[in-house]
Coordinates of C-alpha atoms and ligand atoms in Angstrom, one line a residue:
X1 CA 103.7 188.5 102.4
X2 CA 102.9 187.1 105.6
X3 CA 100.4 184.8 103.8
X4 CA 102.9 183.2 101.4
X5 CA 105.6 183.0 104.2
X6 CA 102.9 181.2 106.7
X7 CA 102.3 178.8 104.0
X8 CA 106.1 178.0 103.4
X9 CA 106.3 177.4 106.7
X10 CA 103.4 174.8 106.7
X11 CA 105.2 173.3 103.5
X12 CA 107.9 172.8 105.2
X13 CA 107.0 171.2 108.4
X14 CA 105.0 168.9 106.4
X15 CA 108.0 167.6 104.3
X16 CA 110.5 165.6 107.1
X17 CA 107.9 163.6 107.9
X18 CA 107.2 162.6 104.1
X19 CA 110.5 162.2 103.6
X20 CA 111.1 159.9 106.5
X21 CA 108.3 157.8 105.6
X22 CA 109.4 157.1 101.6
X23 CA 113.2 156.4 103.2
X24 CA 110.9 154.3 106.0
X25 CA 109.9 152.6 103.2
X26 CA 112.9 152.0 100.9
X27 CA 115.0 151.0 103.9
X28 CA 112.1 148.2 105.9
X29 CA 109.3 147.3 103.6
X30 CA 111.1 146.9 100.6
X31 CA 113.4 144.4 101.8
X32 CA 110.7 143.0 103.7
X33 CA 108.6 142.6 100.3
X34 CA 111.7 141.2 98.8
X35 CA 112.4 138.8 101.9
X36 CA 108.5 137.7 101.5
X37 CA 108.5 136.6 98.1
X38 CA 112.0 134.8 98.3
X39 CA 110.0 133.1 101.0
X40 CA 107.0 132.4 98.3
X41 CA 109.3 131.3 95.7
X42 CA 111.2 129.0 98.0
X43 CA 107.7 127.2 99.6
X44 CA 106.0 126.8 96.5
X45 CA 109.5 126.6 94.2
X46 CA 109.9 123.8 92.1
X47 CA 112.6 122.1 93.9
X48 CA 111.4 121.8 97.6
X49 CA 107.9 120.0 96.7
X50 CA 109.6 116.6 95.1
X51 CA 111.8 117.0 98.4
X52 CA 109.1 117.0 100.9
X53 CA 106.7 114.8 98.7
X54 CA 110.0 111.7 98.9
X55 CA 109.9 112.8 102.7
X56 CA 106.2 112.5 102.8
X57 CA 106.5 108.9 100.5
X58 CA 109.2 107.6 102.4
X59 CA 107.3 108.3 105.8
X60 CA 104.4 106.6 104.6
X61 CA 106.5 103.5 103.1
X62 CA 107.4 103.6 106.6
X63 CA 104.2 103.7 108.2
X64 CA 102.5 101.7 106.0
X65 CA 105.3 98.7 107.0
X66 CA 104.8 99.0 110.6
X67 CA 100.7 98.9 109.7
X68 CA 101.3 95.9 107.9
X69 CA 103.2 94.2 110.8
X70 CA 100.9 95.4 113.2
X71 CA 98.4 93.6 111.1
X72 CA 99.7 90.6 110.7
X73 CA 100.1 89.9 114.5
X74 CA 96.5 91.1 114.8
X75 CA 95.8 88.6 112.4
X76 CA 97.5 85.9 114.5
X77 CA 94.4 86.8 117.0
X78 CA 91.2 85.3 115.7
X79 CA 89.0 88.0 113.6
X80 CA 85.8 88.6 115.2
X81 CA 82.4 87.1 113.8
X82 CA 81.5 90.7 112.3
X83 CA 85.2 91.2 110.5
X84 CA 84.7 87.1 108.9
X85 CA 81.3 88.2 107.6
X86 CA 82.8 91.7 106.2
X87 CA 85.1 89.6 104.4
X88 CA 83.6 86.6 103.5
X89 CA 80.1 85.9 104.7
X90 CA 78.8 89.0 103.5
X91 CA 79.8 88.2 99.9
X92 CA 76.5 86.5 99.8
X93 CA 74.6 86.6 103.2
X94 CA 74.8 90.7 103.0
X95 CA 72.1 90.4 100.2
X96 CA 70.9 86.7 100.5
X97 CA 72.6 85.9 97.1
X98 CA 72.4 82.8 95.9
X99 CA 69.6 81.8 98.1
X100 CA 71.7 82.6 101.3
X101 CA 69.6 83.7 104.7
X102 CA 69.8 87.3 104.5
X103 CA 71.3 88.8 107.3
X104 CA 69.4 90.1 109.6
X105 CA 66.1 88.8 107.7
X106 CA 64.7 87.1 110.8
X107 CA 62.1 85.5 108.6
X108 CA 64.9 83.8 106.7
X109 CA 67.1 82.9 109.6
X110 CA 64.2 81.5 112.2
X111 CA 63.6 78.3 110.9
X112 CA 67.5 77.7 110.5
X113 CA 68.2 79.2 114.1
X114 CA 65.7 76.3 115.2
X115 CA 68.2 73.5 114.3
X116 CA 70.5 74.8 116.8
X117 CA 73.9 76.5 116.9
X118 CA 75.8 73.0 116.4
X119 CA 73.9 72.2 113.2
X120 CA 74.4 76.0 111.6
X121 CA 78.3 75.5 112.6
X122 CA 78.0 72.1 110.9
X123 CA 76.7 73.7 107.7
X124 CA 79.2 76.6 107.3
X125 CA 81.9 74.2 108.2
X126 CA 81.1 71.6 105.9
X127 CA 78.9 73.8 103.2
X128 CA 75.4 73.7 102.4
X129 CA 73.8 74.0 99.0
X130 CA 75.3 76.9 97.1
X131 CA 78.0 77.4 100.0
X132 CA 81.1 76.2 99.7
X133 CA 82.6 74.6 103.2
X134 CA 83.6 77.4 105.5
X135 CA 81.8 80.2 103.1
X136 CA 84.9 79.8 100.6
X137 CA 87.4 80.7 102.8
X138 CA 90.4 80.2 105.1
X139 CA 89.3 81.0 108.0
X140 CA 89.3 78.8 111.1
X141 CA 86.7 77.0 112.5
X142 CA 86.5 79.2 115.5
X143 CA 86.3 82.3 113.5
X144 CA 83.4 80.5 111.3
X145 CA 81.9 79.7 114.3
X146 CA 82.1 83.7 115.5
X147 CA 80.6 84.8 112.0
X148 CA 77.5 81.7 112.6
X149 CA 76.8 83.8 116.0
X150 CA 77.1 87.3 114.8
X151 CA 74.7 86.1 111.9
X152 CA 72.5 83.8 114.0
X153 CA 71.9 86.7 116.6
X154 CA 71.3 89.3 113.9
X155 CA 68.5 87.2 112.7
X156 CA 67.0 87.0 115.9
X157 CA 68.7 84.2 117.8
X158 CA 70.3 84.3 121.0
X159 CA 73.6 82.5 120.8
X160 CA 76.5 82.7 123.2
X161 CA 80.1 83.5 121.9
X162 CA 82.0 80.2 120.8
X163 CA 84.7 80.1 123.2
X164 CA 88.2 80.1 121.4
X165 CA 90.1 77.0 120.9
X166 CA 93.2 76.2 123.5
Ligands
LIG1 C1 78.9 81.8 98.1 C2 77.8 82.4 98.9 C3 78.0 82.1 100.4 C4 79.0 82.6 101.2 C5 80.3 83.3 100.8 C6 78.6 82.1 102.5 N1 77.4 81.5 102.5 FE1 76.4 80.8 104.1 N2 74.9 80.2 102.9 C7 74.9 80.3 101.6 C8 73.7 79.7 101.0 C9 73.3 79.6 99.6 C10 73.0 79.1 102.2 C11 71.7 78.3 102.2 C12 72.2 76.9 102.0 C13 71.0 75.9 101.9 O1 70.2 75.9 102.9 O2 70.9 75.2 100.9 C14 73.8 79.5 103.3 C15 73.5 79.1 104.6 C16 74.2 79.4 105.7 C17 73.9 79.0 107.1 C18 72.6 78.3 107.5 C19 73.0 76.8 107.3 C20 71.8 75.9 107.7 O3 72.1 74.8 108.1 O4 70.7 76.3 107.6 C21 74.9 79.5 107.9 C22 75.0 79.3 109.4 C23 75.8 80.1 107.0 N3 75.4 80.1 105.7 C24 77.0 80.7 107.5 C25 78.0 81.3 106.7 C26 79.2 81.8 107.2 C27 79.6 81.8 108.6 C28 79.9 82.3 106.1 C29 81.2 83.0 106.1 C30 82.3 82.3 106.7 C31 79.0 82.0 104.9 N4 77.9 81.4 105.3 C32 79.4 82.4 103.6 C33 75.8 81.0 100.8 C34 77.0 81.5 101.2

């Protein structure tokens, strides 16, 4: 008698705590499940990604404007002799196409380098053989002039940076 009653009594002190933990559940973590994958839905639902992707596409149209005006007054400055012979130049002079001085092949360059700055200028100005006056492009002369330096020196000469035109 005293066994079954002990164990009743052990049954039921065991149960609140049970019950408070399922009505624990029904009454925080359910709602917090639901709450969670409204969340889900709503971040990865169909309609908010076109929203933020226009956001993101009108931020970059926007960006990308003030990069191109930001350019262009750059552009007003004179490109350095390494950016005229990343665009231009290097077209041939990167791999000595065409029978161009290689840059950086001192072998190639030396004998050029031994005219003197003024004639080298006078070539890429003008053209030489395969190269078309100023390398093919619109640059100006002082930025032709940069890009004969910043070859020149990589091919073992030693000349000084043309100063820029008034
Ligand atoms: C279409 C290919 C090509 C491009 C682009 C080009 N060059 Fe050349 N360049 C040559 C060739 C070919 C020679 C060798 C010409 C010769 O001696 O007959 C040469 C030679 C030169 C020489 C040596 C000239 C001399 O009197 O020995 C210089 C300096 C030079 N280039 C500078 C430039 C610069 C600066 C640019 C860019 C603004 C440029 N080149 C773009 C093909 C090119």
């Amino acid at each position: 008698m005293s066994h079954s009653a002990h164990s009743n009594d052990t049954h039921a002190s065991t149960r609140p705590p049970l019950k408070l933990l399922t009505s624990v559940g029904a009454s925080f973590v359910l709602p917090l499940v639901v709450v969670g994958v409204l969340v889900s839905i709503f971040l990865s639902g169909g309609s908010s990604v076109p929203k933020a992707s226009m956001a993101e596409d009108a931020v970059a149209a926007r960006i990308q404007k003030v990069g191109s005006i930001a350019f262009a007054e750059a552009r007003k400055e004179a490109r350095t002799g390494e950016q005229v012979f990343q665009a231009q130049c290097g077209a041939c002079h990167a791999t000595g196409a065409a029978g161009s001085p290689k840059f950086g092949d001192a072998a190639a360059w030396g004998p050029r380098i031994g005219k003197g700055f003024d004639a080298l200028l006078t070539s890429a100005l003008k053209g030489k053989g395969n190269m078309s006056p100023q390398g093919g492009g619109a640059s100006s002369d002082f930025e032709v002039a940069r890009a004969v330096v910043y070859m020149a020196n990589a091919g073992g000469a030693k000349f000084a940076e043309p100063k820029a035109p008034k």
